[in-house]
XYZ file of C-alpha atoms in Angstrom:
489
model
C -46.882 -3.847 -35.005
C -50.913 -3.276 -36.902
C -51.581 -6.659 -35.454
C -50.909 -6.393 -32.300
C -51.935 -2.525 -31.883
C -55.313 -3.834 -32.744
C -55.622 -5.616 -29.378
C -54.656 -3.151 -26.752
C -58.113 -1.423 -26.426
C -59.034 -4.821 -24.609
C -55.968 -4.369 -22.228
C -57.346 -0.937 -21.250
C -60.985 -1.896 -21.336
C -60.113 -4.807 -18.617
C -57.606 -3.299 -16.638
C -59.066 -2.241 -12.916
C -60.831 1.282 -12.548
C -57.918 2.473 -9.990
C -54.982 1.465 -11.832
C -53.978 5.189 -12.067
C -52.372 7.105 -14.982
C -50.325 4.899 -18.316
C -47.290 5.674 -19.899
C -46.384 4.205 -23.204
C -43.924 1.091 -23.602
C -40.651 1.958 -25.071
C -40.423 -1.509 -26.674
C -43.880 -2.882 -27.553
C -45.564 0.551 -27.965
C -48.432 -0.952 -26.110
C -49.684 1.150 -22.882
C -48.366 0.071 -19.804
C -49.412 0.768 -16.280
C -47.440 3.416 -14.434
C -48.411 2.275 -10.896
C -50.091 -0.834 -9.181
C -53.572 -1.339 -9.219
C -55.335 0.218 -6.200
C -58.695 -2.351 -6.911
C -57.892 -5.714 -7.301
C -59.673 -9.072 -9.351
C -62.519 -10.424 -7.261
C -62.953 -14.290 -7.149
C -65.465 -15.674 -9.911
C -64.733 -19.154 -10.328
C -64.592 -20.143 -6.746
C -63.751 -23.903 -6.161
C -65.072 -25.022 -2.779
C -67.310 -28.062 -2.356
C -70.225 -25.937 -2.260
C -69.864 -24.551 -5.861
C -69.376 -27.931 -7.860
C -72.531 -29.025 -9.340
C -73.841 -32.553 -9.445
C -73.120 -32.750 -12.766
C -69.446 -32.097 -12.010
C -70.006 -34.235 -8.893
C -70.938 -37.558 -11.172
C -68.351 -36.724 -13.683
C -65.351 -36.726 -10.942
C -66.999 -39.393 -9.440
C -66.669 -41.524 -12.493
C -63.042 -40.640 -13.011
C -61.877 -41.752 -9.359
C -63.859 -45.021 -9.897
C -62.187 -45.957 -13.250
C -58.746 -43.515 -14.332
C -55.447 -44.071 -12.724
C -54.729 -41.727 -10.210
C -51.781 -40.235 -11.675
C -52.618 -36.655 -11.846
C -53.497 -34.250 -9.146
C -56.113 -32.049 -11.040
C -58.594 -29.175 -9.474
C -62.207 -30.067 -9.294
C -63.033 -28.406 -12.943
C -64.135 -30.955 -15.919
C -63.664 -28.690 -19.191
C -66.195 -28.859 -21.812
C -65.157 -26.865 -24.787
C -62.858 -23.907 -26.092
C -62.437 -21.148 -28.497
C -59.575 -19.044 -29.422
C -57.536 -18.363 -26.026
C -60.634 -19.542 -23.842
C -61.825 -22.561 -22.920
C -65.514 -23.224 -20.734
C -66.153 -25.600 -17.857
C -69.098 -27.624 -17.851
C -70.571 -25.417 -15.590
C -70.050 -22.515 -18.162
C -67.412 -20.567 -16.418
C -64.869 -19.176 -19.002
C -61.384 -19.435 -18.142
C -58.382 -17.471 -20.020
C -55.926 -20.408 -20.857
C -52.769 -19.165 -20.692
C -51.128 -22.369 -20.277
C -52.250 -23.733 -23.879
C -52.009 -27.186 -23.034
C -48.996 -27.167 -21.143
C -47.515 -24.822 -24.471
C -49.416 -27.197 -26.888
C -52.368 -25.355 -28.630
C -50.044 -22.793 -30.494
C -53.213 -21.471 -32.460
C -55.752 -21.865 -29.378
C -58.941 -23.840 -29.519
C -61.107 -24.649 -31.828
C -59.489 -22.980 -34.523
C -61.836 -23.766 -37.811
C -58.467 -24.449 -40.566
C -57.172 -27.111 -38.494
C -60.936 -28.728 -38.023
C -61.377 -28.658 -41.455
C -57.876 -30.325 -42.085
C -58.627 -32.988 -39.685
C -62.039 -33.824 -41.405
C -61.010 -33.799 -44.783
C -57.630 -36.066 -44.154
C -59.731 -38.476 -41.561
C -62.487 -38.636 -44.285
C -59.872 -39.896 -47.098
C -56.982 -41.930 -44.984
C -56.740 -41.797 -41.388
C -54.201 -44.651 -40.537
C -52.077 -46.415 -43.289
C -48.982 -47.724 -40.683
C -45.505 -46.941 -41.660
C -45.694 -50.717 -43.863
C -46.833 -48.344 -47.046
C -45.817 -44.549 -47.912
C -49.018 -41.793 -47.803
C -48.238 -38.297 -48.920
C -48.572 -36.205 -46.314
C -45.362 -37.650 -43.705
C -42.875 -36.507 -46.591
C -44.228 -33.203 -46.911
C -43.877 -32.215 -43.299
C -40.525 -34.071 -43.216
C -39.489 -31.399 -45.853
C -40.730 -28.570 -44.606
C -39.293 -28.995 -41.172
C -35.944 -29.518 -43.072
C -36.396 -27.050 -45.096
C -37.571 -23.748 -42.568
C -34.372 -25.146 -40.464
C -32.029 -24.795 -43.876
C -33.562 -21.174 -44.367
C -34.429 -19.824 -40.402
C -31.198 -21.563 -39.016
C -30.820 -25.543 -36.925
C -28.908 -28.396 -37.217
C -25.822 -26.568 -38.312
C -27.450 -24.284 -41.061
C -27.188 -20.487 -40.263
C -30.405 -18.227 -41.290
C -30.547 -17.793 -44.751
C -27.770 -20.207 -45.803
C -27.622 -22.883 -48.120
C -24.688 -24.823 -46.912
C -24.894 -28.278 -45.666
C -24.633 -28.569 -41.964
C -21.181 -28.808 -40.226
C -20.172 -32.515 -39.794
C -23.008 -33.575 -42.454
C -23.251 -35.099 -45.631
C -25.650 -32.787 -47.190
C -28.939 -32.587 -45.504
C -30.982 -33.590 -42.834
C -33.773 -36.870 -41.857
C -36.859 -36.721 -39.882
C -38.482 -39.783 -37.436
C -41.952 -38.889 -36.511
C -43.435 -39.998 -33.154
C -46.542 -39.682 -30.826
C -45.029 -37.803 -28.621
C -42.190 -35.796 -27.197
C -41.373 -38.890 -24.817
C -40.934 -40.748 -27.581
C -39.008 -38.423 -29.803
C -36.714 -38.191 -27.032
C -36.560 -42.498 -26.521
C -35.875 -42.307 -30.669
C -32.846 -39.752 -30.211
C -31.336 -41.793 -27.622
C -31.666 -44.686 -29.261
C -30.039 -43.080 -32.876
C -27.469 -42.205 -30.470
C -26.747 -44.996 -28.916
C -26.220 -46.852 -32.452
C -24.174 -44.047 -33.812
C -21.564 -44.359 -30.486
C -21.262 -48.008 -31.369
C -20.605 -47.322 -34.868
C -17.946 -44.525 -33.972
C -16.163 -47.098 -31.338
C -16.168 -49.644 -34.230
C -14.551 -47.374 -36.665
C -12.074 -46.274 -33.721
C -11.410 -49.753 -32.667
C -11.512 -52.146 -35.502
C -14.050 -54.343 -34.071
C -17.552 -55.039 -34.778
C -20.079 -52.560 -33.092
C -22.003 -55.448 -31.121
C -18.559 -56.440 -29.716
C -19.304 -56.822 -26.079
C -16.313 -54.922 -25.041
C -17.888 -51.219 -26.913
C -17.782 -49.096 -23.603
C -18.976 -45.853 -25.651
C -22.559 -45.925 -24.627
C -23.100 -43.071 -21.733
C -25.491 -40.364 -21.622
C -25.317 -37.150 -20.349
C -28.155 -34.990 -19.312
C -28.575 -31.929 -16.420
C -30.143 -30.969 -13.382
C -33.250 -29.763 -13.714
C -33.607 -31.278 -17.384
C -37.291 -32.919 -17.883
C -37.340 -35.252 -21.147
C -39.856 -37.515 -20.479
C -41.331 -40.509 -18.464
C -40.696 -43.663 -20.278
C -37.913 -45.448 -18.991
C -35.168 -44.246 -21.199
C -36.316 -40.464 -20.933
C -37.025 -40.557 -17.303
C -33.561 -41.957 -16.924
C -32.529 -38.885 -18.206
C -34.949 -36.523 -16.155
C -33.001 -36.174 -12.976
C -35.187 -35.563 -10.469
C -35.531 -37.867 -7.611
C -39.342 -37.331 -7.006
C -39.621 -38.529 -10.749
C -36.976 -41.345 -10.694
C -36.740 -42.832 -7.487
C -39.953 -45.250 -7.608
C -38.728 -46.830 -10.625
C -35.606 -47.721 -9.707
C -33.060 -49.171 -11.406
C -33.324 -46.940 -14.507
C -30.627 -47.803 -17.899
C -27.419 -47.630 -17.145
C -24.374 -45.297 -18.243
C -26.547 -41.749 -17.195
C -23.891 -38.719 -16.201
C -25.563 -35.785 -14.393
C -23.809 -32.449 -15.121
C -24.868 -28.699 -14.106
C -26.462 -26.213 -16.263
C -24.112 -23.648 -17.547
C -20.977 -25.170 -15.681
C -18.348 -25.229 -18.430
C -15.107 -26.103 -16.403
C -16.754 -29.355 -15.353
C -17.666 -30.278 -19.071
C -14.405 -31.599 -19.451
C -14.977 -34.402 -16.713
C -18.636 -34.904 -17.426
C -18.590 -35.722 -21.318
C -15.874 -38.051 -21.655
C -15.174 -40.925 -24.517
C -17.319 -43.134 -23.290
C -20.317 -40.756 -23.777
C -22.474 -41.401 -26.920
C -25.032 -38.933 -26.135
C -25.534 -35.399 -24.496
C -29.194 -34.605 -24.228
C -29.946 -30.648 -23.030
C -33.109 -27.879 -23.324
C -31.753 -24.950 -24.604
C -34.158 -23.393 -21.914
C -35.500 -25.943 -19.539
C -39.069 -25.704 -19.374
C -40.504 -28.217 -16.316
C -37.430 -27.361 -14.663
C -38.197 -23.826 -14.443
C -37.423 -21.717 -17.168
C -33.751 -21.621 -17.092
C -31.819 -21.084 -20.411
C -28.441 -22.367 -21.523
C -26.089 -19.694 -21.626
C -24.566 -19.203 -25.603
C -21.057 -19.787 -24.647
C -22.231 -23.007 -22.706
C -23.626 -24.346 -25.297
C -20.728 -23.554 -27.730
C -18.402 -24.924 -25.171
C -20.589 -28.055 -25.221
C -20.526 -28.580 -28.844
C -16.786 -28.477 -29.101
C -16.538 -30.989 -25.840
C -18.852 -33.550 -28.003
C -17.097 -33.357 -31.421
C -13.822 -33.732 -29.125
C -15.052 -37.223 -27.933
C -17.464 -38.261 -30.779
C -20.658 -37.455 -28.726
C -24.277 -36.941 -30.311
C -25.380 -33.378 -28.758
C -29.230 -33.558 -28.863
C -31.132 -30.632 -27.999
C -34.774 -31.623 -26.513
C -37.036 -28.146 -27.849
C -40.337 -30.108 -27.456
C -41.265 -27.072 -25.279
C -39.226 -24.141 -26.573
C -39.098 -25.072 -29.722
C -41.341 -24.379 -33.271
C -41.377 -20.472 -32.652
C -42.381 -20.071 -28.807
C -38.901 -18.177 -28.570
C -39.920 -16.192 -31.750
C -37.708 -18.399 -34.080
C -37.984 -21.587 -35.668
C -36.022 -23.043 -33.017
C -34.369 -21.579 -29.562
C -30.986 -22.461 -31.267
C -31.947 -21.122 -34.391
C -30.588 -17.837 -33.673
C -27.164 -19.284 -31.934
C -23.890 -19.804 -33.703
C -23.453 -22.426 -36.008
C -20.953 -23.927 -33.488
C -23.463 -24.213 -30.406
C -25.942 -26.561 -32.979
C -27.036 -29.774 -32.068
C -26.542 -33.092 -34.275
C -30.091 -33.798 -32.971
C -33.248 -31.655 -32.218
C -36.737 -33.437 -30.797
C -39.913 -31.451 -31.220
C -43.212 -31.905 -30.416
C -45.813 -30.150 -28.648
C -47.477 -27.621 -30.914
C -46.540 -29.236 -33.894
C -49.969 -30.476 -34.707
C -51.859 -27.811 -32.008
C -52.737 -31.013 -30.241
C -53.092 -33.881 -31.895
C -50.407 -36.357 -30.750
C -47.431 -36.238 -32.933
C -43.846 -35.870 -32.231
C -40.473 -35.621 -34.393
C -36.604 -36.213 -34.637
C -34.621 -33.963 -36.944
C -30.987 -35.143 -37.253
C -28.230 -34.536 -39.383
C -27.334 -36.992 -42.142
C -23.905 -37.998 -40.310
C -26.295 -39.293 -37.634
C -29.356 -40.792 -39.705
C -26.998 -42.806 -41.981
C -26.632 -45.447 -39.181
C -30.229 -46.133 -39.240
C -31.431 -48.752 -41.486
C -34.683 -51.014 -41.970
C -35.728 -51.896 -38.997
C -33.474 -50.303 -36.480
C -36.580 -48.209 -35.026
C -40.380 -48.371 -35.707
C -43.733 -47.296 -34.807
C -47.176 -48.340 -35.336
C -48.637 -44.801 -35.123
C -46.128 -42.373 -35.761
C -46.235 -40.314 -38.816
C -49.942 -41.148 -39.707
C -51.500 -39.357 -42.359
C -53.806 -37.305 -40.164
C -50.906 -36.343 -37.672
C -48.509 -34.996 -40.414
C -51.523 -33.474 -42.490
C -52.469 -31.306 -39.393
C -49.016 -30.696 -38.447
C -48.316 -29.368 -42.400
C -51.251 -27.121 -41.716
C -49.767 -25.782 -38.412
C -46.253 -25.699 -38.832
C -47.299 -23.859 -42.459
C -48.983 -20.946 -40.601
C -46.511 -20.803 -37.516
C -43.835 -20.059 -40.133
C -45.674 -17.395 -41.873
C -43.562 -14.286 -41.320
C -46.150 -11.710 -40.255
C -47.488 -14.752 -37.571
C -43.887 -14.821 -36.388
C -43.798 -11.049 -36.071
C -47.064 -11.155 -34.247
C -45.202 -13.752 -31.735
C -42.351 -11.862 -30.810
C -44.262 -8.351 -30.556
C -46.572 -9.921 -28.138
C -44.037 -11.398 -26.387
C -42.109 -8.066 -26.063
C -45.130 -6.538 -24.251
C -45.665 -9.896 -22.052
C -41.865 -9.177 -20.769
C -43.065 -5.760 -20.447
C -45.359 -6.491 -18.101
C -43.641 -8.849 -16.284
C -40.678 -6.737 -15.619
C -43.392 -4.322 -13.757
C -44.228 -6.857 -11.848
C -41.075 -7.575 -10.525
C -40.611 -4.111 -9.987
C -43.632 -3.502 -7.897
C -43.131 -6.891 -5.654
C -39.176 -7.368 -4.570
C -40.389 -8.817 -1.966
C -42.235 -11.994 -3.383
C -40.436 -12.004 -6.821
C -36.671 -12.247 -8.211
C -35.399 -9.457 -10.155
C -34.871 -11.317 -13.513
C -37.804 -12.432 -15.573
C -37.058 -15.772 -16.952
C -36.700 -17.135 -20.550
C -37.693 -15.496 -23.750
C -40.079 -15.483 -26.535
C -43.486 -16.665 -25.243
C -42.084 -19.363 -23.014
C -41.408 -17.386 -19.535
C -41.036 -17.412 -15.581
C -41.822 -15.333 -12.882
C -38.851 -16.837 -10.326
C -40.408 -16.669 -6.438
C -38.047 -16.437 -3.324
C -40.832 -18.310 -1.144
C -41.294 -21.885 -2.753
C -44.988 -22.399 -1.696
C -46.235 -19.339 -3.662
C -45.961 -20.044 -7.315
C -48.562 -23.499 -6.560
C -50.649 -20.710 -4.413
C -50.734 -18.088 -7.419
C -51.920 -20.466 -10.008
C -54.501 -21.139 -7.467
C -55.442 -17.830 -6.712
C -55.707 -16.985 -11.047
C -57.457 -20.142 -11.526
C -60.042 -18.941 -9.141
C -60.180 -15.386 -10.944
C -60.725 -17.410 -14.629
C -56.530 -17.509 -15.511
C -54.866 -20.745 -16.462
C -51.372 -20.649 -15.596
C -48.395 -23.259 -14.727
C -45.997 -23.818 -12.193
C -42.480 -24.453 -13.070
C -40.139 -26.665 -11.176
C -40.123 -25.563 -7.480
C -39.964 -22.089 -7.558
C -41.538 -20.411 -10.593
C -44.776 -19.682 -12.480
C -44.610 -20.449 -16.356
C -46.421 -18.528 -18.793
C -46.611 -20.183 -22.126
C -49.783 -18.795 -24.127
C -51.164 -19.760 -27.048
C -48.465 -18.145 -29.724
C -51.258 -16.006 -31.245
C -52.300 -14.582 -28.150
C -53.517 -11.142 -28.140
C -52.417 -8.159 -26.442
C -55.676 -7.589 -24.802
C -55.456 -11.376 -23.119
C -51.525 -10.809 -21.946
C -53.362 -7.296 -20.324
C -56.035 -9.033 -18.604
C -53.957 -12.288 -17.608
C -51.259 -9.558 -15.861
C -53.788 -7.869 -13.966
C -54.946 -11.346 -12.512
C -51.527 -12.412 -11.732
C -50.788 -8.815 -10.266
C -54.083 -9.106 -8.202
C -52.733 -12.287 -7.084
C -49.501 -11.275 -5.820
C -51.353 -8.673 -3.785
C -53.575 -11.065 -2.172
C -49.760 -12.749 -1.457
C -48.243 -9.229 -0.123
C -51.160 -8.443 2.274
C -51.207 -12.388 3.557
């Protein structure tokens, strides 16, 4: 508790003067407001055209002229970051409570990361996968040994036995992004499906009659924008302009156990799911449903893929979101990316040996994936994230954040859903009016705090994993202020 308590005074200092008396939290031990504020955070970062400087106008005009217009962005140009804060070119400071979409686990401008980048880039920046280098193996070993000791892919936390359905271990493939990691996982699962079909029928895996190629995904899931990943991202807004997509994709509903028997069949080669859906609204899969899904995949010989790109790597307070689940609810493959190198592009596919054994030289590859620089940074970041004191601080900070969010649901029952979504530091506030999340993000940004939406009805809270309680308190004060604005509209 000492690590988090050091920041508690900053929370008090940032609290509005009219906040009233305080009581002690029963979980985090940090001060909680007893009642809503009576004075609200004022607009400090106006976004009206009159507030835009000539320099910003010129930068925006250049972007409009030369960059493909696929992003709807506010008229802000970021210049630098440090810790939990970023500054725009006009010198305005923002508390970044989005962490670059759950990427900057160690915040901005981390000195240790910068030093690893400097030293590695000055020795060997890129070598291609034609040759070995020292960093990829180190990072792969760390990923697997942490998974073995802390739980995942069939290992229970603290166990040393091999994963269920495995032959003694796991393997890693490095990519450049989460989307690429999911593409790799789907490819591998297709190959496994063909091999298992061949073994069952006595035919060759490349026989055109092979029908074990279907992939199951779930509503509100998000797995990426490339054609394969997009095919299992069942959102018409994303999919319709690019149809037809890859064939053989079936869509189910999260946590619908009775539907699994028909949904996952003998033709299914892969099932992909997020244990906690991120982009889709911070919806968690039930443990018993995941257990039933694992059982159904085993029954039909399908590869179970957990997309933990947003919810993995300690964001829930454990290595993987599934680390704390019973091994009967573990996947065959887990994909990771976002925080692994704190903003430098890297993705990873971890798979049991029983899956990896079908992949041979030439069956998959990448030019940039697993580069010396990406892997050196990944090793540095993961070594720090996995430190016991760091993980304890994530758990304590998340407990405080959840307590603050629960107060908001209590104070604004006409605006917010009763239950806070998610766990750890991947949390969501559900709104009863779908027009409100975007408005809250806008109001908070005008008050110097960067938030994200999730799905159609939620505000997403995915700050840096080393966020302080003071920053949490300040962010929640601003969110509360935004809710008051909605309440009075």
